Coordinates of N, CA, C and O in Angstrom, one line a residue:
M1 N 2.6 2.9 -4.9 CA 3.7 2.2 -4.9 C 4.8 2.6 -6.2 O 5.2 3.2 -6.9
F2 N 5.3 0.5 -6.2 CA 6.1 0.9 -6.6 C 7.1 0.0 -7.9 O 5.1 -0.6 -7.9
L3 N 8.0 0.6 -9.3 CA 7.6 -0.7 -9.9 C 8.7 -1.1 -9.8 O 10.0 -0.4 -9.7
I4 N 9.0 -2.1 -10.5 CA 10.6 -2.8 -10.5 C 9.7 -3.7 -12.6 O 8.7 -3.9 -12.1
Q5 N 11.3 -3.8 -12.7 CA 11.2 -4.5 -13.9 C 12.0 -5.5 -14.3 O 13.4 -5.3 -13.1
D6 N 11.4 -6.2 -15.0 CA 12.9 -7.6 -15.0 C 14.1 -7.3 -15.6 O 14.9 -7.9 -15.0
E7 N 14.3 -6.2 -16.2 CA 15.9 -5.6 -16.5 C 16.6 -6.0 -16.0 O 17.6 -5.5 -15.9
N8 N 16.4 -5.1 -14.4 CA 17.0 -4.8 -13.2 C 16.8 -6.2 -12.1 O 17.3 -5.6 -11.4
R9 N 16.7 -6.9 -12.6 CA 16.7 -8.5 -11.9 C 18.0 -8.3 -11.8 O 18.8 -9.2 -12.7
L10 N 18.4 -9.2 -10.1 CA 19.8 -9.3 -9.6 C 19.8 -11.7 -10.0 O 18.9 -11.2 -9.7
P11 N 20.6 -11.6 -10.6 CA 20.8 -13.0 -10.4 C 20.9 -12.7 -9.5 O 22.4 -13.1 -9.0
I12 N 20.2 -14.1 -8.3 CA 20.9 -14.7 -7.1 C 20.1 -16.5 -7.0 O 19.3 -16.9 -7.8
P13 N 21.3 -17.0 -6.7 CA 20.7 -18.1 -6.5 C 19.2 -18.6 -5.7 O 19.0 -17.6 -4.2
S14 N 18.5 -19.4 -5.8 CA 16.7 -19.7 -5.4 C 17.6 -20.0 -4.0 O 16.1 -19.9 -3.1
A15 N 18.1 -20.4 -3.6 CA 18.3 -20.8 -2.1 C 18.7 -20.1 -1.2 O 18.1 -19.7 -0.6
L16 N 19.1 -19.4 -2.3 CA 19.4 -17.6 -1.1 C 17.7 -16.5 -0.7 O 17.7 -16.2 0.2
A17 N 17.4 -16.5 -2.2 CA 15.6 -15.9 -1.8 C 14.9 -16.7 -2.6 O 13.7 -16.5 -1.6
G18 N 15.0 -18.1 -2.3 CA 14.1 -18.7 -2.1 C 13.0 -19.1 -3.7 O 13.2 -18.1 -4.3
D19 N 12.0 -19.8 -4.3 CA 11.6 -20.3 -4.8 C 10.5 -19.2 -4.9 O 10.0 -18.8 -4.5
G20 N 10.4 -18.6 -6.2 CA 9.9 -17.8 -7.2 C 9.3 -16.5 -6.2 O 9.2 -15.2 -7.0
A21 N 11.2 -15.9 -5.2 CA 11.6 -14.8 -5.6 C 12.3 -14.1 -6.4 O 12.8 -14.5 -7.3
G22 N 12.6 -12.7 -6.3 CA 13.4 -12.1 -7.1 C 14.2 -11.0 -6.4 O 13.6 -10.6 -4.8
V23 N 14.7 -10.4 -6.9 CA 16.5 -9.3 -6.0 C 16.4 -9.0 -6.8 O 16.7 -8.7 -8.6
W24 N 15.7 -6.8 -7.2 CA 15.7 -6.4 -8.4 C 16.6 -5.6 -7.8 O 16.8 -5.0 -6.6
A25 N 17.6 -4.2 -9.0 CA 18.9 -3.6 -8.2 C 18.2 -2.4 -8.2 O 18.7 -1.2 -7.8
V26 N 16.9 -2.3 -8.5 CA 16.5 -0.7 -8.8 C 15.1 -1.3 -8.3 O 14.1 -1.6 -8.8
M27 N 14.3 0.0 -7.5 CA 12.6 -0.5 -7.3 C 12.5 1.0 -7.7 O 12.7 2.6 -7.1
E28 N 11.4 1.7 -8.7 CA 10.6 2.4 -8.7 C 9.2 3.0 -7.8 O 8.5 2.6 -7.3
Q29 N 9.4 4.4 -7.1 CA 8.1 5.1 -6.5 C 7.6 5.5 -6.8 O 7.9 6.6 -7.7
W30 N 6.4 5.5 -7.4 CA 5.3 6.2 -8.5 C 5.1 6.9 -7.5 O 4.6 8.1 -8.3
T31 N 4.7 6.5 -6.4 CA 3.5 7.8 -5.8 C 3.6 8.2 -4.3 O 4.3 7.9 -4.6
P32 N 4.1 9.4 -5.1 CA 5.3 10.3 -3.5 C 4.2 10.2 -2.6 O 3.4 9.6 -2.1
G33 N 5.1 10.1 -1.1 CA 4.2 9.7 0.0 C 5.2 8.7 1.1 O 6.6 8.9 1.5
D34 N 5.1 8.9 2.6 CA 5.2 7.4 3.3 C 6.0 7.2 2.9 O 4.9 5.7 2.8
L35 N 7.0 6.3 3.5 CA 7.6 4.8 3.2 C 8.0 4.6 4.3 O 8.6 5.2 5.5
L36 N 7.7 3.1 5.1 CA 8.0 2.4 5.8 C 8.8 1.2 5.6 O 9.0 0.3 4.6
V37 N 10.4 1.7 5.9 CA 10.9 0.5 6.3 C 11.6 -0.3 7.4 O 11.7 0.4 8.7
L38 N 11.6 -1.3 7.4 CA 12.1 -2.1 8.7 C 12.8 -2.8 8.2 O 13.4 -3.3 7.6
R39 N 13.9 -3.6 9.6 CA 14.5 -3.8 9.5 C 14.7 -5.5 9.9 O 14.1 -5.8 11.0
V40 N 14.5 -6.2 9.6 CA 13.7 -7.4 9.4 C 14.9 -9.5 9.8 O 15.4 -9.5 8.4
S41 N 14.4 -9.6 10.5 CA 15.2 -11.2 10.4 C 14.2 -12.5 11.2 O 13.8 -12.0 12.0
E42 N 15.5 -13.2 10.7 CA 14.7 -14.9 11.0 C 14.7 -14.6 13.8 O 15.5 -14.1 13.6
K43 N 13.8 -15.4 13.8 CA 13.8 -15.2 15.2 C 14.9 -15.8 15.7 O 14.9 -16.6 15.7
R44 N 15.9 -15.4 16.7 CA 16.9 -15.8 17.6 C 18.2 -16.1 16.5 O 18.3 -16.3 16.5
A45 N 18.3 -15.4 15.2 CA 19.2 -15.8 15.1 C 19.8 -13.9 14.8 O 19.0 -13.4 14.3
R46 N 21.6 -14.4 14.7 CA 21.8 -13.3 14.3 C 23.0 -12.7 13.1 O 24.1 -12.5 12.9
G47 N 22.3 -13.3 12.4 CA 22.6 -12.8 10.9 C 22.6 -12.1 10.8 O 21.5 -11.2 10.9
L48 N 22.5 -10.8 9.3 CA 22.2 -10.1 8.7 C 21.0 -9.8 8.7 O 20.7 -10.1 8.2
P49 N 20.7 -9.1 8.9 CA 19.1 -8.6 8.7 C 18.7 -8.1 7.7 O 19.2 -7.4 7.0
R50 N 17.2 -8.3 6.7 CA 17.4 -7.1 5.7 C 16.3 -6.4 5.8 O 16.1 -5.7 7.0
I51 N 16.6 -5.1 4.9 CA 15.6 -4.2 5.0 C 15.0 -4.4 3.7 O 14.6 -4.2 2.4
V52 N 13.0 -3.9 4.2 CA 12.7 -3.8 3.7 C 12.1 -2.7 3.3 O 12.1 -2.2 5.0
W53 N 11.3 -2.2 2.1 CA 11.3 -0.4 1.7 C 9.3 -0.5 1.5 O 9.0 -2.5 0.6
M54 N 8.2 0.0 2.3 CA 6.4 -0.5 1.6 C 6.0 0.8 1.9 O 6.4 1.5 2.6
D55 N 5.1 0.8 0.9 CA 4.0 2.5 1.6 C 3.2 2.2 2.8 O 3.1 0.6 3.3
L56 N 3.9 2.5 2.9 CA 3.4 3.2 5.0 C 1.4 2.5 4.9 O 1.4 1.7 6.0
N57 N 1.0 3.8 4.5 CA -0.7 2.7 4.2 C -0.9 1.5 4.2 O -1.6 1.0 4.8
R58 N -0.4 1.4 3.2 CA -0.9 0.2 2.2 C 0.1 -1.5 3.7 O -0.9 -1.8 4.5
G59 N 0.8 -1.1 3.9 CA 2.0 -1.8 4.7 C 1.7 -2.0 6.1 O 1.9 -2.2 6.7
A60 N 0.9 -1.3 6.6 CA 0.6 -1.6 8.0 C -0.2 -2.1 8.4 O 0.2 -2.4 9.7
A61 N -1.4 -2.2 7.3 CA -1.6 -3.7 7.3 C -1.0 -5.1 7.8 O -1.7 -5.9 8.8
S62 N -0.1 -5.2 7.1 CA 0.6 -6.5 7.0 C 2.0 -7.0 8.7 O 2.4 -7.7 8.1
L63 N 1.6 -5.3 9.4 CA 2.6 -5.7 10.4 C 2.0 -7.1 11.0 O 3.1 -7.3 11.9
E64 N 1.0 -7.4 11.2 CA 0.8 -8.7 12.3 C 0.8 -8.9 12.2 O 1.3 -10.6 13.3
Q65 N 1.7 -10.1 10.9 CA 2.4 -10.9 10.8 C 4.1 -11.0 11.6 O 4.4 -12.5 11.6
F66 N 3.9 -10.0 12.3 CA 5.3 -10.2 12.9 C 4.5 -10.3 14.8 O 5.7 -10.3 15.3
L67 N 4.1 -10.7 14.7 CA 3.2 -11.1 16.0 C 3.6 -11.8 15.8 O 4.3 -13.2 18.1
D68 N 3.9 -13.3 15.6 CA 3.7 -14.9 16.0 C 4.7 -15.1 15.2 O 4.4 -16.2 15.3
G69 N 5.2 -14.5 14.4 CA 5.9 -15.1 12.8 C 6.6 -16.3 13.7 O 7.9 -15.3 14.6
T70 N 8.1 -15.9 12.7 CA 9.0 -16.7 11.8 C 9.8 -15.8 12.2 O 11.6 -15.6 12.3
E71 N 9.6 -14.6 12.2 CA 10.4 -13.0 11.8 C 9.5 -12.2 12.7 O 9.2 -12.8 13.1
V72 N 11.3 -11.3 13.2 CA 10.8 -9.8 13.4 C 10.9 -8.8 13.8 O 12.0 -9.1 12.7
L73 N 11.1 -7.7 14.3 CA 11.5 -6.9 13.5 C 12.3 -6.2 13.6 O 12.4 -7.0 15.8
R74 N 13.6 -5.5 14.0 CA 15.0 -5.8 14.5 C 15.0 -4.1 14.6 O 16.0 -2.8 14.8
G75 N 14.1 -2.8 12.9 CA 14.4 -1.8 12.9 C 12.7 -1.0 12.4 O 13.2 -1.8 11.9
A76 N 12.5 0.3 12.5 CA 11.4 0.2 11.9 C 12.0 1.7 11.5 O 12.5 3.3 12.6
A77 N 11.0 2.6 10.5 CA 11.2 4.4 10.5 C 10.4 4.9 9.3 O 10.5 3.9 9.1
V78 N 9.5 5.4 8.8 CA 9.0 6.0 8.2 C 10.2 6.9 7.7 O 11.0 8.6 8.2
V79 N 9.9 7.4 5.7 CA 10.9 8.5 5.1 C 9.9 9.4 4.2 O 8.6 8.3 3.9
S80 N 9.4 10.3 5.1 CA 8.9 11.3 4.1 C 8.8 11.5 3.2 O 9.9 12.4 3.3
T81 N 8.4 11.3 1.5 CA 9.3 12.5 0.2 C 7.7 12.4 -0.1 O 7.7 12.4 -1.2
G82 N 6.6 12.8 0.2 CA 5.3 13.2 0.4 C 5.6 14.4 -0.4 O 5.9 15.3 -0.8
G83 N 3.8 14.4 -1.7 CA 4.1 15.5 -2.5 C 5.2 15.2 -3.5 O 5.6 14.2 -3.8
A84 N 5.3 16.2 -4.3 CA 6.2 16.8 -5.1 C 7.4 17.3 -4.8 O 8.4 18.4 -5.1
R85 N 7.6 17.2 -3.1 CA 9.0 18.1 -2.3 C 10.5 18.1 -3.3 O 10.4 16.1 -3.2
Q86 N 10.8 18.5 -2.7 CA 12.6 18.3 -3.8 C 12.5 17.3 -2.5 O 13.1 17.7 -0.8
S87 N 14.0 16.9 -3.0 CA 15.0 16.0 -2.4 C 15.4 16.2 -0.9 O 15.8 15.6 0.3
E88 N 16.0 17.0 -1.0 CA 16.3 17.8 0.8 C 15.2 18.1 2.0 O 15.5 18.7 2.3
N89 N 13.7 18.2 1.0 CA 13.0 18.2 2.1 C 12.2 16.8 2.6 O 11.5 17.3 3.2
W90 N 13.0 15.9 2.0 CA 11.8 14.5 2.3 C 13.0 14.5 3.9 O 14.2 15.2 4.4
Y91 N 12.4 13.3 5.0 CA 12.9 13.2 6.2 C 12.6 12.2 6.5 O 12.1 11.1 5.9
L92 N 13.7 11.8 7.6 CA 13.5 10.3 8.2 C 13.3 11.1 9.1 O 13.8 11.1 10.8
D93 N 12.2 9.5 9.9 CA 11.2 9.6 11.3 C 12.0 7.7 12.5 O 11.1 7.4 11.7
P94 N 12.9 8.0 13.2 CA 12.5 6.6 12.9 C 12.0 6.4 14.3 O 11.5 7.5 15.0
L95 N 11.8 5.0 15.0 CA 10.1 4.8 15.3 C 10.7 4.4 16.7 O 11.8 3.2 16.8
R96 N 10.1 4.7 17.7 CA 9.5 4.1 19.2 C 8.8 2.9 19.4 O 9.6 1.7 19.8
E97 N 8.1 3.4 18.5 CA 7.4 1.8 18.7 C 6.2 1.7 18.3 O 5.9 2.6 17.5
I98 N 5.7 0.3 17.1 CA 4.6 0.4 17.1 C 3.7 -1.1 17.3 O 4.2 -1.8 18.1
R99 N 2.4 -0.5 17.3 CA 1.5 -1.4 18.3 C 0.2 -1.7 16.6 O -0.2 -1.0 16.2
V100 N 0.6 -2.8 16.8 CA -0.2 -3.5 15.6 C -2.7 -3.8 16.3 O -2.6 -4.1 17.5
G101 N -3.3 -3.7 15.8 CA -4.0 -4.4 16.3 C -5.5 -3.7 17.4 O -5.8 -3.9 17.8
A102 N -4.5 -2.2 17.7 CA -5.7 -1.3 18.2 C -6.4 -1.1 17.6 O -7.1 -0.9 16.3
S103 N -8.0 -0.5 18.2 CA -8.7 -0.2 17.7 C -9.2 1.8 18.3 O -8.6 2.5 18.8
E104 N -9.7 2.7 17.3 CA -9.3 3.8 17.5 C -10.7 4.7 17.2 O -11.1 4.2 16.0
Y105 N -12.5 5.7 18.1 CA -13.0 6.5 17.4 C -12.9 7.2 15.9 O -11.8 8.5 16.5
S106 N -13.8 7.2 15.2 CA -13.1 8.1 13.5 C -14.5 8.5 13.8 O -16.3 7.8 13.3
E107 N -14.9 9.9 14.1 CA -15.6 10.4 13.8 C -16.2 10.4 13.2 O -17.0 11.5 12.9
T108 N -15.2 10.6 11.3 CA -15.4 10.4 10.2 C -16.5 10.0 9.8 O -17.4 9.4 9.2
H109 N -16.2 8.4 10.4 CA -16.9 6.6 10.2 C -17.9 6.9 11.2 O -19.4 6.3 10.9
E110 N -17.6 7.5 12.0 CA -19.0 7.6 13.1 C -18.6 5.9 14.3 O -20.2 4.7 13.7
A111 N -16.7 5.7 13.5 CA -17.7 3.8 14.4 C -15.6 3.2 15.0 O -15.1 4.6 14.1
F112 N -15.7 2.6 15.4 CA -13.9 2.1 15.5 C -13.3 1.4 14.8 O -14.2 1.2 13.9
L113 N -12.7 1.8 14.2 CA -11.2 0.9 13.7 C -10.3 1.1 13.6 O -9.2 1.0 14.5
V114 N -10.0 -0.3 13.0 CA -8.7 -1.0 13.6 C -7.6 0.0 12.8 O -8.1 0.3 11.9
V115 N -6.5 0.3 13.6 CA -5.4 0.7 13.2 C -3.9 0.2 13.8 O -4.1 -0.5 14.4
T116 N -3.3 0.8 13.0 CA -1.8 0.4 13.5 C -1.3 1.9 13.8 O -1.3 2.7 13.5
H117 N -0.7 2.1 15.4 CA 0.1 3.1 15.9 C 1.1 2.9 15.7 O 2.3 2.1 16.2
F118 N 1.6 4.8 15.6 CA 3.0 4.4 15.8 C 3.4 5.7 16.6 O 2.6 6.6 16.7
T119 N 5.1 5.7 16.9 CA 5.0 6.2 18.0 C 6.7 6.7 17.2 O 7.7 5.9 17.0
T120 N 7.1 8.1 16.4 CA 8.5 8.2 16.5 C 9.2 8.2 17.8 O 8.9 8.8 18.9
T121 N 10.8 8.5 17.2 CA 11.7 8.4 18.7 C 11.6 10.6 19.2 O 11.6 10.7 19.9
A122 N 10.6 11.4 18.1 CA 10.6 12.1 18.6 C 9.5 12.5 19.6 O 9.1 13.4 19.9
G123 N 8.8 11.6 19.8 CA 7.6 11.3 19.7 C 6.0 12.5 19.4 O 4.6 11.7 20.0
R124 N 6.5 11.4 17.9 CA 4.7 11.8 17.5 C 4.4 11.0 17.4 O 5.1 10.3 17.3
K125 N 2.9 10.9 17.4 CA 2.0 9.3 17.3 C 1.0 10.0 16.5 O 1.3 11.2 15.8
F126 N 1.0 8.5 15.3 CA 0.1 8.0 14.3 C -0.8 7.5 13.7 O 0.3 6.5 14.4
S127 N -1.7 7.7 13.3 CA -1.9 6.2 12.7 C -2.5 5.6 11.4 O -2.9 6.9 11.1
V128 N -2.5 4.6 11.7 CA -3.3 4.4 10.2 C -4.3 3.2 10.1 O -4.1 1.8 10.5
P129 N -5.9 3.6 9.7 CA -7.0 2.4 10.0 C -6.4 1.8 8.6 O -6.1 2.1 7.1
H130 N -7.1 0.8 9.1 CA -7.2 -0.3 8.6 C -8.8 -1.3 7.5 O -9.5 -1.2 6.7
R131 N -9.2 -1.0 9.1 CA -10.7 -1.2 8.6 C -11.3 -1.6 9.6 O -11.0 -1.0 11.1
F132 N -12.7 -1.7 9.6 CA -13.9 -1.2 11.1 C -13.4 -2.2 12.3 O -13.1 -3.5 12.0
A133 N -13.7 -1.4 13.1 CA -13.5 -2.3 13.9 C -14.5 -2.8 15.2 O -16.3 -2.6 14.9
T134 N -14.8 -4.5 15.3 CA -16.0 -4.5 15.8 C -16.5 -4.3 17.9 O -16.8 -4.6 18.1
R135 N -15.6 -4.0 18.3 CA -15.2 -4.0 19.5 C -13.5 -3.6 19.9 O -12.6 -3.4 18.8
Y136 N -13.4 -2.7 20.8 CA -12.3 -1.8 21.6 C -11.2 -2.7 21.6 O -11.5 -3.7 22.3
A137 N -9.8 -2.5 21.5 CA -8.9 -3.0 21.1 C -8.1 -1.9 22.0 O -7.6 -0.9 20.3
R138 N -6.9 -2.1 22.3 CA -5.2 -1.3 22.9 C -4.5 -1.9 21.9 O -4.1 -1.5 21.5
G139 N -4.7 -3.4 21.5 CA -3.2 -4.0 20.6 C -2.4 -4.0 21.3 O -2.5 -4.5 22.5
R140 N -1.9 -4.7 19.9 CA -0.2 -5.9 21.0 C 0.8 -4.8 20.5 O 0.6 -4.5 18.5
R141 N 1.5 -4.7 20.9 CA 3.7 -3.8 20.8 C 3.9 -5.1 20.1 O 4.2 -6.3 19.8
V142 N 4.2 -4.6 18.2 CA 5.3 -5.0 17.4 C 7.1 -5.1 16.7 O 7.5 -5.6 17.5
W143 N 6.7 -3.5 18.1 CA 8.3 -3.2 17.8 C 8.7 -2.1 18.9 O 7.4 -1.3 18.8
Q144 N 9.4 -2.0 19.7 CA 9.9 -1.3 20.4 C 11.7 -0.4 20.0 O 12.0 -1.8 20.8
A145 N 11.6 0.5 19.7 CA 13.7 0.4 20.0 C 14.1 0.6 21.2 O 13.8 -0.1 22.5
P146 N 15.0 -0.3 20.9 CA 15.8 -0.5 22.1 C 16.0 0.4 23.7 O 15.7 1.8 23.0
R147 N 15.7 0.3 24.4 CA 15.9 1.1 25.8 C 17.4 2.5 25.7 O 17.4 2.7 25.9
I148 N 18.7 1.7 25.1 CA 19.5 3.1 25.1 C 19.3 4.1 23.8 O 19.2 4.6 24.2
A149 N 18.5 3.2 22.8 CA 18.1 4.2 21.8 C 16.9 5.6 22.2 O 17.8 6.6 21.6
R150 N 16.0 4.6 22.8 CA 14.8 6.1 23.7 C 16.0 6.4 24.5 O 14.6 7.5 24.3
E151 N 15.9 6.4 25.2 CA 17.2 7.5 26.3 C 18.8 8.2 25.6 O 18.3 9.6 26.0
C152 N 19.1 8.4 24.8 CA 19.4 9.3 23.8 C 18.5 9.9 23.2 O 18.8 11.3 23.0
D153 N 16.8 9.3 22.9 CA 16.2 10.1 21.5 C 15.6 11.5 22.9 O 15.4 12.6 22.5
D154 N 15.8 11.4 24.0 CA 15.1 11.3 25.5 C 15.7 13.2 25.7 O 16.2 13.3 25.6

């Protein structure tokens, strides 16, 4: 969970941020855990991409918006600040692939769950569940690292 305070709000023209949007100089993470960091830009745009930080467990479900939306992912990583670890024990895992809308069987729930699959550049795979699934689905890829970056990591 993040906390933003009005005294840290930056004055920015609404044409840049949009109506109802705000930009803050400081954002606090209240609950330690894993953060999803995304580079996002408009499709076919060559401008500077935005960097978006979100809670991994809550943010994973929102990635479906990049399948058919006007914005695309240009990069992704997971920052682990889990537990009460000291900052020298935090780590960043660049992501090789993100697949949304997949389903996998949960023995705990004895049912299929809709999940977002993540694969790091080191090859570690993990999933974040969202809800119960009605049928099996392979999911759709919403992010894949460029081939050059993947070859350097192999």
